[in-house]
CSV table of C-alpha atoms in Angstrom, one decimal:
chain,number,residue,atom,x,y,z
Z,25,UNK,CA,1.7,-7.6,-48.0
Z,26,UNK,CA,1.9,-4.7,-45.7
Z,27,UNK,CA,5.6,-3.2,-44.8
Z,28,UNK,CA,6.9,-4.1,-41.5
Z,29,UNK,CA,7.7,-1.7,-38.9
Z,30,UNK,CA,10.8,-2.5,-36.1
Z,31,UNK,CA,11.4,-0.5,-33.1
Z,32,UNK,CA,13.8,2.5,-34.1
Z,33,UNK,CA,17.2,2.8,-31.7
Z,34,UNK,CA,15.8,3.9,-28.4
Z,35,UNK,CA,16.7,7.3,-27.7
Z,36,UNK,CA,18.9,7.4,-24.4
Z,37,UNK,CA,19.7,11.2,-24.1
Z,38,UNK,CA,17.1,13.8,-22.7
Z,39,UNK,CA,15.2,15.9,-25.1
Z,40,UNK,CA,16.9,20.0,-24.2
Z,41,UNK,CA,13.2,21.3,-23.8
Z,42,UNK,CA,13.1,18.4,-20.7
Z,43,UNK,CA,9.6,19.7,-20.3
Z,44,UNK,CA,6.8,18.3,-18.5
Z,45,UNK,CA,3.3,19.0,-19.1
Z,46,UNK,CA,0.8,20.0,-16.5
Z,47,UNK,CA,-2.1,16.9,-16.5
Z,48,UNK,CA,-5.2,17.3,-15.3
Z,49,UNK,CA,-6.8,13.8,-13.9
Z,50,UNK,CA,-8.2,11.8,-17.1
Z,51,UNK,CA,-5.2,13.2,-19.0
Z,52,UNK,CA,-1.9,12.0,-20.2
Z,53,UNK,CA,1.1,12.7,-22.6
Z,54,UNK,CA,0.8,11.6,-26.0
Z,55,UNK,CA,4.0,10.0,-25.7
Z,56,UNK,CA,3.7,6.3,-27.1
Z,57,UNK,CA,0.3,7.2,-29.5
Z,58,UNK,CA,2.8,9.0,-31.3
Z,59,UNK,CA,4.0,5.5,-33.1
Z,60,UNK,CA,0.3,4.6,-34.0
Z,61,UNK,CA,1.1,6.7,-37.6
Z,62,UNK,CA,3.9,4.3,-38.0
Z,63,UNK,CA,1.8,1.0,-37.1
Z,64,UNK,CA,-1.4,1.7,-39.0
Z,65,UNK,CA,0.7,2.3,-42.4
Z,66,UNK,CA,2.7,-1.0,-41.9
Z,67,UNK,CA,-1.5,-2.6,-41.5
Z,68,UNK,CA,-2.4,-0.6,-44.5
Z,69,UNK,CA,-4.0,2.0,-43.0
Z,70,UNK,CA,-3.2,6.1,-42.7
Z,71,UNK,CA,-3.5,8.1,-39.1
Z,72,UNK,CA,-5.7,10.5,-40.6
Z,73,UNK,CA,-8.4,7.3,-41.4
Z,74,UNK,CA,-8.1,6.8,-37.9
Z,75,UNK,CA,-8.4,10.2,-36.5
Z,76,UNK,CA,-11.6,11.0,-38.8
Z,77,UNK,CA,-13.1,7.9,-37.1
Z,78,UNK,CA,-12.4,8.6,-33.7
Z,79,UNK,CA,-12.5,12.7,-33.9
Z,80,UNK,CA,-9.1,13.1,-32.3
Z,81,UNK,CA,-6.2,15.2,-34.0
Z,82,UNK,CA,-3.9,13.7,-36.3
Z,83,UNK,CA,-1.5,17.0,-35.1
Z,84,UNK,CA,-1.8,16.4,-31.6
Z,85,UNK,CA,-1.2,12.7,-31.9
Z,86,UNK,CA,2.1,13.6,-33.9
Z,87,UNK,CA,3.6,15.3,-30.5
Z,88,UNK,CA,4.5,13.0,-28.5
Z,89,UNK,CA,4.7,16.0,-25.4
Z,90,UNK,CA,0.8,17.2,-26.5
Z,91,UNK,CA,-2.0,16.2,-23.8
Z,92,UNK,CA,-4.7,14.3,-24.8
Z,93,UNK,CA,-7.8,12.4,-22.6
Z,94,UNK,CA,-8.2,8.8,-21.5
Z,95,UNK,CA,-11.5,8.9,-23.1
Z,96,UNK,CA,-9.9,10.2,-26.4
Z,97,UNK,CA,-6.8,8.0,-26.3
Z,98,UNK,CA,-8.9,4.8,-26.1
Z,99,UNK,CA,-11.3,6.5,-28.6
Z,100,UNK,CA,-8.4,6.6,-31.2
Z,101,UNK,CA,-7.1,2.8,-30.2
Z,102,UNK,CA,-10.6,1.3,-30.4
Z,103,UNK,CA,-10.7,3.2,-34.0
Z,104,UNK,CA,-7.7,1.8,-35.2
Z,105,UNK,CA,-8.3,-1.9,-33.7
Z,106,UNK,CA,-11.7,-1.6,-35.9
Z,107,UNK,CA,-10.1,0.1,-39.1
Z,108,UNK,CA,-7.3,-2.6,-39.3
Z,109,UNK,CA,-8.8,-5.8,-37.8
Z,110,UNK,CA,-6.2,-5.9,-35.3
Z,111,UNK,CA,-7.9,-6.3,-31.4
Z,112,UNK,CA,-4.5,-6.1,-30.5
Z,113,UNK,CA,-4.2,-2.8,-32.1
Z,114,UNK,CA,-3.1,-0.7,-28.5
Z,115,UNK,CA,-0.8,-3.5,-27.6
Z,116,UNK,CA,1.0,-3.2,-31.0
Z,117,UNK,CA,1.5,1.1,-30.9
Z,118,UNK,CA,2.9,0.2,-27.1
Z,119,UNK,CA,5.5,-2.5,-28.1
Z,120,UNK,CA,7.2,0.2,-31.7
Z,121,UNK,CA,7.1,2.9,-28.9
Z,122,UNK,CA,10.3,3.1,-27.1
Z,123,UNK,CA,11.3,3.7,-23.3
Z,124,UNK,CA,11.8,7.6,-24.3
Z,125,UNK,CA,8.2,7.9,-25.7
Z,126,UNK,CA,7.2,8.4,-22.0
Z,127,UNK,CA,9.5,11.6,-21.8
Z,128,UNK,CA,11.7,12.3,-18.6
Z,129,UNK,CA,9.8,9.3,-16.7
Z,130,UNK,CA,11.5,7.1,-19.6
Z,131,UNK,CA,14.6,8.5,-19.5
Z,132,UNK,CA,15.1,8.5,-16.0
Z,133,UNK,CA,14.3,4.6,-16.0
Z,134,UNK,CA,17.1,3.9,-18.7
Z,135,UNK,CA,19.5,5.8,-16.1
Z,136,UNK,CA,18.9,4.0,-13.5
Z,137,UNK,CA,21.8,2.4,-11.6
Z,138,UNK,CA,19.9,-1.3,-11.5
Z,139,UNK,CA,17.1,-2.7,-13.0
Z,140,UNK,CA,15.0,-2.3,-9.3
Z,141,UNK,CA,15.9,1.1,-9.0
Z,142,UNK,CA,14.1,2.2,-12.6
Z,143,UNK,CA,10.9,0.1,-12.1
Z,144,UNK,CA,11.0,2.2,-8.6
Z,145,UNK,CA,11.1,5.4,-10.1
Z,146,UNK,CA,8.4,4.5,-13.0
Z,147,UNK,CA,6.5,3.8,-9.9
Z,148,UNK,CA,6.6,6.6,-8.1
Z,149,UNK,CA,6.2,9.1,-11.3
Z,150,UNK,CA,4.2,7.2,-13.8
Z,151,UNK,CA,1.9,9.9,-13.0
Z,152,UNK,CA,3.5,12.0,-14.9
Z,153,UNK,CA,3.1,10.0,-18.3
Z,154,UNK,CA,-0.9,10.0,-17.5
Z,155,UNK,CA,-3.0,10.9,-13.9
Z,156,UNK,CA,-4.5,7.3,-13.6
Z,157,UNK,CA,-1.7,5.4,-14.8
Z,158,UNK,CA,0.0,3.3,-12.2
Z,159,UNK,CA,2.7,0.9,-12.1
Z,160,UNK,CA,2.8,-1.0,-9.8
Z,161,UNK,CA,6.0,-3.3,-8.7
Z,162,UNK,CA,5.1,-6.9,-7.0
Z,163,UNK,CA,7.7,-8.8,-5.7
Z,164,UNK,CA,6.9,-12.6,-4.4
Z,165,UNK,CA,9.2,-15.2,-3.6
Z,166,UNK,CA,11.4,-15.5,-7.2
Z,167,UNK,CA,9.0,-13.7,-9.6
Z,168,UNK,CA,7.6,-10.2,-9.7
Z,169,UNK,CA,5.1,-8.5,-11.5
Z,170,UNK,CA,4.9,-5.2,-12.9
Z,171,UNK,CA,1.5,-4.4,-12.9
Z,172,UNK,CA,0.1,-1.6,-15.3
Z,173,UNK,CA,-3.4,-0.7,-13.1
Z,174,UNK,CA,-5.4,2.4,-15.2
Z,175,UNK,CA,-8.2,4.5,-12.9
Z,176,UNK,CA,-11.1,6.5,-14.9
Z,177,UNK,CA,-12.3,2.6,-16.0
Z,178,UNK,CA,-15.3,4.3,-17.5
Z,179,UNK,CA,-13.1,6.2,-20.2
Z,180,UNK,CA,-14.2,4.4,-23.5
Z,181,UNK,CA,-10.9,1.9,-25.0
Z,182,UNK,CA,-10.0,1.7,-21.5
Z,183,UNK,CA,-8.4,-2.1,-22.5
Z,184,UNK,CA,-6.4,-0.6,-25.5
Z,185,UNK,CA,-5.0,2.1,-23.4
Z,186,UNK,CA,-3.8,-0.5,-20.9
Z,187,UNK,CA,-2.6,-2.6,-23.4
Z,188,UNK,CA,-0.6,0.3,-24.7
Z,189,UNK,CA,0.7,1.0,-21.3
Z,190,UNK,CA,2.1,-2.3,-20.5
Z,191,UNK,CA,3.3,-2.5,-24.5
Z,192,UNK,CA,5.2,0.2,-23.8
Z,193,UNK,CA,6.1,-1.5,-20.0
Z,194,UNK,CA,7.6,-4.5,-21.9
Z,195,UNK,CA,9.8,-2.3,-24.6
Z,196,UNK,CA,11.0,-0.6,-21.4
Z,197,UNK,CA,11.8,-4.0,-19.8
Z,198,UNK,CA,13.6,-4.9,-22.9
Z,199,UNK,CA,16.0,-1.9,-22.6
Z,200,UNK,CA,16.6,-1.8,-19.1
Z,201,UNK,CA,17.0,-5.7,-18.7
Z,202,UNK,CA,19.2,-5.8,-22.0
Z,203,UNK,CA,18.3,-8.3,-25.2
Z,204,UNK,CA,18.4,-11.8,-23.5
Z,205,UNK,CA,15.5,-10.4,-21.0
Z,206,UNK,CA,12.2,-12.8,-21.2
Z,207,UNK,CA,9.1,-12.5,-19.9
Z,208,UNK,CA,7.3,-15.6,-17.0
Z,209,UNK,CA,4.2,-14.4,-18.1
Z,210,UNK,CA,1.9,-11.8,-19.3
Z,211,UNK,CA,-1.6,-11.1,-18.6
Z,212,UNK,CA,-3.9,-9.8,-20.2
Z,213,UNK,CA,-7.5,-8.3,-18.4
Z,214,UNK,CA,-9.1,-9.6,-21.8
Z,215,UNK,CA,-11.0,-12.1,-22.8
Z,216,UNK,CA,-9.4,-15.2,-24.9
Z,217,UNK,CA,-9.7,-13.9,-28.8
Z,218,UNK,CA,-10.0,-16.2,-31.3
Z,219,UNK,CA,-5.7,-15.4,-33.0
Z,220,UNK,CA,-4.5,-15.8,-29.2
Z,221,UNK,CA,-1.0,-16.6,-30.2
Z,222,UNK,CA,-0.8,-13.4,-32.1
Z,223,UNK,CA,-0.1,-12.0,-28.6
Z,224,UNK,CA,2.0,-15.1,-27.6
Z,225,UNK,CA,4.2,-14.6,-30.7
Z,226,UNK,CA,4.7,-10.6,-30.4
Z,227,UNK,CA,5.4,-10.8,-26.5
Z,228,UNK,CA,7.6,-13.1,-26.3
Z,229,UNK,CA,6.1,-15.3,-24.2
Z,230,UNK,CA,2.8,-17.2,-22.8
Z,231,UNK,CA,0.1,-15.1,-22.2
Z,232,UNK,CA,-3.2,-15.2,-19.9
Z,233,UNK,CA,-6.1,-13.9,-20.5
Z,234,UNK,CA,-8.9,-13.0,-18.1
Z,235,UNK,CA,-6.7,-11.5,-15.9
Z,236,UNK,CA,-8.1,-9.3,-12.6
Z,237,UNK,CA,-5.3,-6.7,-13.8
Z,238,UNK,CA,-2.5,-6.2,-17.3
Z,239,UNK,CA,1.0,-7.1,-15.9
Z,240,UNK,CA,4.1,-8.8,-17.1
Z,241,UNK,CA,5.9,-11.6,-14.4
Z,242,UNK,CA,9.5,-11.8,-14.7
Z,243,UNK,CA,12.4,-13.5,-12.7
Z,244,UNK,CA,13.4,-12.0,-9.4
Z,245,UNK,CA,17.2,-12.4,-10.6
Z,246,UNK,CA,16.9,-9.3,-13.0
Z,247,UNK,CA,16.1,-6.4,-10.8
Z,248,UNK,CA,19.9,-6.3,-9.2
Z,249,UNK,CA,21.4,-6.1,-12.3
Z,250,UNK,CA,22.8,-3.1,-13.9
Z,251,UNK,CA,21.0,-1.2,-16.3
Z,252,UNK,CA,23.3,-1.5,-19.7
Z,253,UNK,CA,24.4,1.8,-20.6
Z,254,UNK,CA,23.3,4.0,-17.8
Z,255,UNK,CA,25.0,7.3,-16.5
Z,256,UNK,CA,25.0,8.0,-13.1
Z,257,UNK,CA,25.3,11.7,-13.3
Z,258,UNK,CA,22.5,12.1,-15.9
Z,259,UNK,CA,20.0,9.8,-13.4
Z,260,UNK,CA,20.6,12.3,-10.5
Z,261,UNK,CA,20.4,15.6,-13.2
Z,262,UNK,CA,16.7,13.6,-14.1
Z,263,UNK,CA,15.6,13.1,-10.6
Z,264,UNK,CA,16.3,16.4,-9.6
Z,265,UNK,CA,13.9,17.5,-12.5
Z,266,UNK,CA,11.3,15.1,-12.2
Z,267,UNK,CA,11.6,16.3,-8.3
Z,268,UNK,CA,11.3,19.7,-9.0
Z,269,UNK,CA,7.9,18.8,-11.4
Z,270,UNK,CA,6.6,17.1,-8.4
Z,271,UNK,CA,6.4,20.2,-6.3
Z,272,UNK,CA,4.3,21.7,-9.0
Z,273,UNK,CA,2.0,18.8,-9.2
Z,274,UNK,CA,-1.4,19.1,-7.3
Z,275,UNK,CA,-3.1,16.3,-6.2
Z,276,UNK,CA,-6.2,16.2,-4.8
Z,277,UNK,CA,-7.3,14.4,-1.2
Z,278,UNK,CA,-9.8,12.5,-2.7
Z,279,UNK,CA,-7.2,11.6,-6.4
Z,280,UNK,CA,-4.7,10.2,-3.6
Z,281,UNK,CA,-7.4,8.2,-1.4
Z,282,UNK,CA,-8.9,6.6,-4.5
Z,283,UNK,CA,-5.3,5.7,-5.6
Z,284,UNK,CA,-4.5,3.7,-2.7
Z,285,UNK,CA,-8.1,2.4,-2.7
Z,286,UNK,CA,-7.2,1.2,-6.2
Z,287,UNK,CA,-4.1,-0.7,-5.2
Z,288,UNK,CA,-5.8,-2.3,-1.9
Z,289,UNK,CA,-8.5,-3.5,-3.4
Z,290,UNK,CA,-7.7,-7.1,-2.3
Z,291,UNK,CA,-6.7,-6.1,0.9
Z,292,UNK,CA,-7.9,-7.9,3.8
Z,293,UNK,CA,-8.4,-4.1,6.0
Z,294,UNK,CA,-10.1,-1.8,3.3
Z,295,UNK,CA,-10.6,1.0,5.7
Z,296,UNK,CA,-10.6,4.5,6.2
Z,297,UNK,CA,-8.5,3.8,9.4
Z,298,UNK,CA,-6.0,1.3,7.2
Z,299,UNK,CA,-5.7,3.9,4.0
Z,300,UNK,CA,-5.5,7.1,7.0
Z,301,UNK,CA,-2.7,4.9,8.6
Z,302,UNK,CA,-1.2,4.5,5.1
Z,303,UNK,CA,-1.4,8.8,4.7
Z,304,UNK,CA,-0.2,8.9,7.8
Z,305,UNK,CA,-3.8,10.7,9.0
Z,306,UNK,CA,-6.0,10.0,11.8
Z,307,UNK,CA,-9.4,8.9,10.3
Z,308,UNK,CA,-11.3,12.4,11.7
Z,309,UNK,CA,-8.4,14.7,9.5
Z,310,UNK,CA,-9.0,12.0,6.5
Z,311,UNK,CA,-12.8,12.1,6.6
Z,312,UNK,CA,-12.6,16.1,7.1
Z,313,UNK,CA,-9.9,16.7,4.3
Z,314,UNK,CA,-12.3,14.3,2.2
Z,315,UNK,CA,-15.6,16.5,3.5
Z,316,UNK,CA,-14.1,19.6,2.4
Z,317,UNK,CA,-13.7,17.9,-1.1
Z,318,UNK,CA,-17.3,17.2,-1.4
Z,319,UNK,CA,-16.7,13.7,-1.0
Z,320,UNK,CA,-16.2,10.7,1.7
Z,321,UNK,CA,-14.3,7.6,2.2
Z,322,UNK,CA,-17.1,5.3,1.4
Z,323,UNK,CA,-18.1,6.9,-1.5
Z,324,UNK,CA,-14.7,6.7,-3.3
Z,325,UNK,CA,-14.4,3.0,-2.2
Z,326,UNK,CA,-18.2,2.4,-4.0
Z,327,UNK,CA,-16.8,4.3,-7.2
Z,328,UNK,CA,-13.5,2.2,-7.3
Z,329,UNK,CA,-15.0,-0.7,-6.6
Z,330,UNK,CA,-18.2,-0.2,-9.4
Z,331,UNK,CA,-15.2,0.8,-11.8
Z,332,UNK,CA,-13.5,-2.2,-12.0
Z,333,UNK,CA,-16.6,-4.3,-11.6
Z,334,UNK,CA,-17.6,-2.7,-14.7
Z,335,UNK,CA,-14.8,-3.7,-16.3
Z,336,UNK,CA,-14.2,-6.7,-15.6
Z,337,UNK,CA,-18.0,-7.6,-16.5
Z,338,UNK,CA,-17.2,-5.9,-19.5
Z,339,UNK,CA,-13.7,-6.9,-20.9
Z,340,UNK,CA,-13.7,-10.5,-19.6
Z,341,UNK,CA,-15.4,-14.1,-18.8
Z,342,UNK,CA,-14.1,-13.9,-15.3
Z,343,UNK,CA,-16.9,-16.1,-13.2
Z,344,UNK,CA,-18.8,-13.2,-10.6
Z,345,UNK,CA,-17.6,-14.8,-7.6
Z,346,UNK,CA,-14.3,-14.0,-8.3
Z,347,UNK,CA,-14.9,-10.7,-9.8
Z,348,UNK,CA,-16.6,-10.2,-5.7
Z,349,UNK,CA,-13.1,-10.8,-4.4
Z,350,UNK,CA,-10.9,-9.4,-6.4
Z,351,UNK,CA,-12.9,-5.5,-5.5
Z,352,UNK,CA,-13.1,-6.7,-2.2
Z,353,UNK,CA,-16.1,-9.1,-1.2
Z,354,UNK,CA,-16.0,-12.0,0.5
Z,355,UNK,CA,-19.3,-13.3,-0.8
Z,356,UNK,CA,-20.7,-13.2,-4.0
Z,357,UNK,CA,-24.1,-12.2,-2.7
Z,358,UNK,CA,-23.1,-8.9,-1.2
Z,359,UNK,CA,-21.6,-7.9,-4.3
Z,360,UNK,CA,-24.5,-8.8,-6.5
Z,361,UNK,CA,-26.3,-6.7,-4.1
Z,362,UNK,CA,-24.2,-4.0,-4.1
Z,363,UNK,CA,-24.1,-3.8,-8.0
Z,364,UNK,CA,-27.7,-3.8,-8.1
Z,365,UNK,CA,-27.3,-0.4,-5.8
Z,366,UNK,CA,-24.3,1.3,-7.9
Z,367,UNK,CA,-26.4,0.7,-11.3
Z,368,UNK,CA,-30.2,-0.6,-10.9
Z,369,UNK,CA,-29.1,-3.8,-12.3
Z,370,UNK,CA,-27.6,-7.5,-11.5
Z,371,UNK,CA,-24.5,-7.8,-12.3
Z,372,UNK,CA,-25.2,-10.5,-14.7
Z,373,UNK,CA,-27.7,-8.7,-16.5
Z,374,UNK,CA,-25.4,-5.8,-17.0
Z,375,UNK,CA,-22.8,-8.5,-18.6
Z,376,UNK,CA,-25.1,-9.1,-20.7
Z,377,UNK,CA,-26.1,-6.1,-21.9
Z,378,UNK,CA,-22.7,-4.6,-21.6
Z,379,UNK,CA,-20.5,-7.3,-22.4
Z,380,UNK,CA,-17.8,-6.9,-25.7
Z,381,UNK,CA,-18.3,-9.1,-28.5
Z,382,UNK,CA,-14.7,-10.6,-28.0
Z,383,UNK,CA,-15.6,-11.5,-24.6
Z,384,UNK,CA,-18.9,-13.2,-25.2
Z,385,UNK,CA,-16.7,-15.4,-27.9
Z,386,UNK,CA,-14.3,-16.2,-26.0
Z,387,UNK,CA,-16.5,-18.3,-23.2
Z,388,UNK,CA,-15.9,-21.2,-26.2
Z,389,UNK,CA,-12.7,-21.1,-26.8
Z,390,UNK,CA,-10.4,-23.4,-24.1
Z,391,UNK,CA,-7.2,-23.7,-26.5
Z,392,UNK,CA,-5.0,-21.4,-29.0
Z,393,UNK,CA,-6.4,-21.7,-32.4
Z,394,UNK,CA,-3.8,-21.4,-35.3
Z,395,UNK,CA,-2.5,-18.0,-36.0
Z,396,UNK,CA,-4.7,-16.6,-38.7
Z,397,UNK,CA,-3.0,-13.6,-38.7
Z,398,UNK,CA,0.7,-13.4,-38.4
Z,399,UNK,CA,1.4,-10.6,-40.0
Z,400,UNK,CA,0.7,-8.2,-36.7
Z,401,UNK,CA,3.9,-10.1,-34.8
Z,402,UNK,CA,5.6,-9.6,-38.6
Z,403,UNK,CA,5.2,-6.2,-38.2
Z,404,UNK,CA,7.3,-6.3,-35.1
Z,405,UNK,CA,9.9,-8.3,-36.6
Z,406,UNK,CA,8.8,-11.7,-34.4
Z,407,UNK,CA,8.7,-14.0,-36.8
Z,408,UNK,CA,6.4,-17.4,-35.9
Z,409,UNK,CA,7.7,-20.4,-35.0
């Protein structure tokens, strides 16, 4: 019987330091991977296993302000999924991190006057927890969706890393929103696994898998609502230092252009005139900024899209066609021929040769088997029904 591990009292005051590291694209702040210690005892299993598997630092992963890859951080997840049989294994070290694992981001969401106004501001300086992690705020009709969207889809354990994010994305709902908060919906841009109410169970509600994208669907009626146990003068004392970090934060033309490429993906005007527009450039100063970069607008539109293809050809059982829509295709035929450009192959044959073991599985399974292994939502102190 392994112990079980619960969520400490999330911290609510600023660490003094207050300090934000510098990240590089590809990077991010330990922040949340400093819980994975605490989760791989309560499944039997010791950090250091994990980190001799993976070749990451058991110090570095033990300060949560250290810096550390996307490759390296889904290194270490994948590692622990294998070393403690849990697929789920990034999901779990998101949900026993707390809002204050992602530093002054984190704390400036649980001092936010309303519920709208901190999924605002983990918008617009998520980057800050990683360059390449975005939230992303969705609002239609009585439901919205935070979606947790992760560039560099090449980094290895990209999955687990999003998992982690929107683990971590839930916590933070539960803090902001206050203990009655409940989730629509979750999905999950994984195939179906086998112990698919494992995730039901820990997250509180249903969950879908083969999603285009990880995000969590909530009612409309929370965001207006106060934010229990915020202080106004401490939110405007964070913003001003987040503000201040911003200054010092250099992004590139071409990190910025496949940014916005990354969140238009669907959109029905994917052009350099639309995403200029949306900089407020003229296409000729995009395309020169972009030139002077060693790069153009098509060429950051073909690495976005090939990203995610990858990815979802990878991760999921999604059918093609509606892999070709969701980067942007109308037709399935252009995108096959595209793929067959970006990587000498059809995009069926590279499922195949690519696809995960889970998702290969999971093409047989159509309902939720019996939880085989309840112990992960145990650990978490979500008991089954």
């Amino acid at each position: 019987m392994v112990s079980s591990i619960r969520q400490s009292r999330p911290q609510r005051d600023p660490p003094a330091h207050g300090r934000l590291p510098i990240l590089r694209p590809g990077y991010m702040r330990v922040g949340p991977l400093a819980t994975a210690s605490d989760v791989l005892a309560g499944l039997g299993h010791t950090l250091e296993e994990a980190c001799r598997a993976s070749g990451v630092s058991a110090k570095l992963l033990r300060d949560p302000d250290s810096v550390i890859s996307f490759e390296d951080c889904g290194r270490f997840l994948q590692a622990g999924a294998a070393l403690s049989g849990a697929p789920h294994f990034g999901l779990l070290v998101g949900v026993a991190a707390t809002p204050s694992s992602l530093g002054l981001v984190g704390f400036l969401a649980q001092h936010a006057p309303t519920v709208r106004s901190a999924l605002a501001n983990l918008s617009a300086f998520m980057h800050h927890q990683g360059r390449g992690m975005l939230i992303l705020v969705d609002e239609q009709d009585d439901v919205v969706t935070l979606h947790c969207v992760m560039l560099h889809a090449q980094a290895a354990g990209l999955n687990q890393t999003a998992e982690m994010v929107l683990g971590v994305a839930w916590t933070t709902l539960k803090a902001i929103c206050g203990p009655d908060w409940r989730a629509i919906q979750i999905d999950l841009s994984r195939s179906r696994p086998e112990e698919a109410g494992s995730y039901r169970h820990l997250l509180e509600a249903p969950v879908r898998f083969d999603s285009e994208e990880a995000g969590i669907e909530f009612s409309t009626s929370w965001l207006d609502r106060p934010v229990p146990g915020s202080d106004k003068a401490l939110f405007r004392f964070l913003r001003g230092q987040i503000e201040a970090a911003e200054e010092l934060t250099e992004h590139s033309m071409s990190e910025e252009v496949s940014r916005i490429i990354r969140t238009r993906l669907q959109d029905s005007d994917l052009s350099v005139d639309a995403v200029a527009a949306a900089m407020s450039f003229n296409r000729r100063t995009l395309s020169r900024r972009l030139a002077a970069e060693g790069v153009s607008f098509s060429s950051l539109l073909a690495a976005v899209r090939y990203d995610v293809a990858k990815r979802l050809l990878r991760s999921t059982a999604i059918p093609l066609s509606e892999i070709a829509l969701s980067i942007g295709y109308s037709e399935a035929s252009a995108f096959t021929r595209a793929f067959r450009e970006w990587s000498g192959a059809s995009p069926q044959q590279w499922r195949t040769d690519n696809q995960s073991p889970l998702a290969r599985v999971s093409k047989t399974l159509k309902q939720d088997g019996p939880i085989a292994a309840p112990l992960q939502a145990d650990m978490l102190g979500y008991a089954p029904d």
